[in-house]
């Protein structure tokens, strides 16, 4: 069994493997831990999840306690077969089945009326349940060995950026879980798209890798919750978890939007003023503009043309900003074609909706 001692002190047992070569015996053991009511953190294609048996109310309570998460914020139930979906839901609209056929397994979560099999503790008291069928092989094997239903929020302490490596999980939850499966860095780096199918037409509650256009193409009209549409205004979102300040670095983050030239000039000016005032400045930018900032600690998310890289690096860099102990952070905006909605949704929340428009003359 692939097991190593982590560098930092941590109570959890660490199991190392790769998605190409999952360790069957270790995953069976981890599945047993889940069946017995324990907590196991594991990789998915989006972010690392903090898993517990979704049908066990006590396991759900443990998840909330480990994360320090309010218990009215429902969990996503992860499955590894379509048959499992029928056991935990009441009505599945035809359009949802079409989306499932196209994008499951994958980074898409759908919300349905829940069946009596799902305890209220798992759904934060709601009569609906969020369901996801992840494509990561380690995740799907673990779910099967656990009995088929694993509730898993992102494996971060509540309020911190979601973990994209096992090291992030160890940092946040190393002493709070029984086992952490280290399957290397995740692929996507942003949480799944969430679509509510308890309403007609369906509504996107959280943008993700599967975007509005892709879903509209597959099933017709899919709306966007007003709570996630506006970048500058705070509108109460429908997914309970979306109302909390999320993905937040410790320093005050401000997004500077506008043309690349104007944004870079404005950030350089702000970084100069803050540095002169004795504050430590962090700058989040792209490869194209990284050379334009003489002051501040500069982190590039990657080339603007490689939007999957930008998404994959965002949370790790927000964590690095924390470790570097910067006082203020300025970030460029990233309105890229496929992932722009998802990237900006996370960035805007991390910034607490603080956005400066560098194109505005004033
Ligand atoms: O990619 C992902 O979805 C990751 C990985 C681990 O699968 N999981 C994840 O879970 O991001 P979490 O708990 O961090 O985010 C779940 C979001 C929360 O905003 C929650 O409020 C919302 O989904 N949610 C869950 N059940 C819901 C329901 N029945 N109705 C409305 N929103 C729901
Ligand atoms: Mg989360």
XYZ file of N, CA and C in Angstrom, residues 1-3 15-18 21-28 138 141 145:
54
model
N 0.840 -1.201 0.000
C 0.000 0.000 0.000
C 0.873 1.248 0.000
N 0.627 2.170 -0.909
C 1.463 3.364 -0.995
C 1.161 4.335 0.128
N 1.967 4.348 1.142
C 1.749 5.277 2.246
C 3.040 5.982 2.602
N -2.578 8.232 1.885
C -2.421 7.170 0.890
C -2.062 7.818 -0.439
N -0.906 7.460 -0.984
C -0.494 8.071 -2.251
C -0.732 7.151 -3.421
N -1.255 7.712 -4.503
C -1.460 6.924 -5.724
C -1.644 7.888 -6.889
N -1.734 7.352 -8.094
C -2.017 8.212 -9.242
C -3.334 7.762 -9.856
N -2.821 4.778 -11.979
C -2.653 3.511 -11.269
C -3.213 3.603 -9.855
N -4.539 3.565 -9.733
C -5.130 3.641 -8.403
C -4.744 2.410 -7.580
N -4.566 2.587 -6.285
C -4.175 1.496 -5.392
C -5.452 0.847 -4.839
N -5.831 -0.275 -5.445
C -7.100 -0.954 -5.103
C -7.226 -1.261 -3.623
N -6.148 -1.836 -3.065
C -6.209 -2.256 -1.659
C -6.389 -1.052 -0.742
N -5.660 0.020 -1.053
C -5.772 1.233 -0.227
C -7.178 1.819 -0.345
N -7.729 1.810 -1.566
C -9.063 2.386 -1.768
C -10.144 1.552 -1.074
N -9.941 0.223 -1.044
C -10.876 -0.641 -0.298
C -10.874 -0.275 1.175
N -9.975 7.635 -9.164
C -9.777 7.385 -7.726
C -11.093 7.653 -6.996
N -13.791 4.890 -7.805
C -13.525 3.613 -7.116
C -13.820 3.738 -5.623
N -16.425 1.530 -3.334
C -16.009 0.777 -2.141
C -16.695 1.299 -0.880
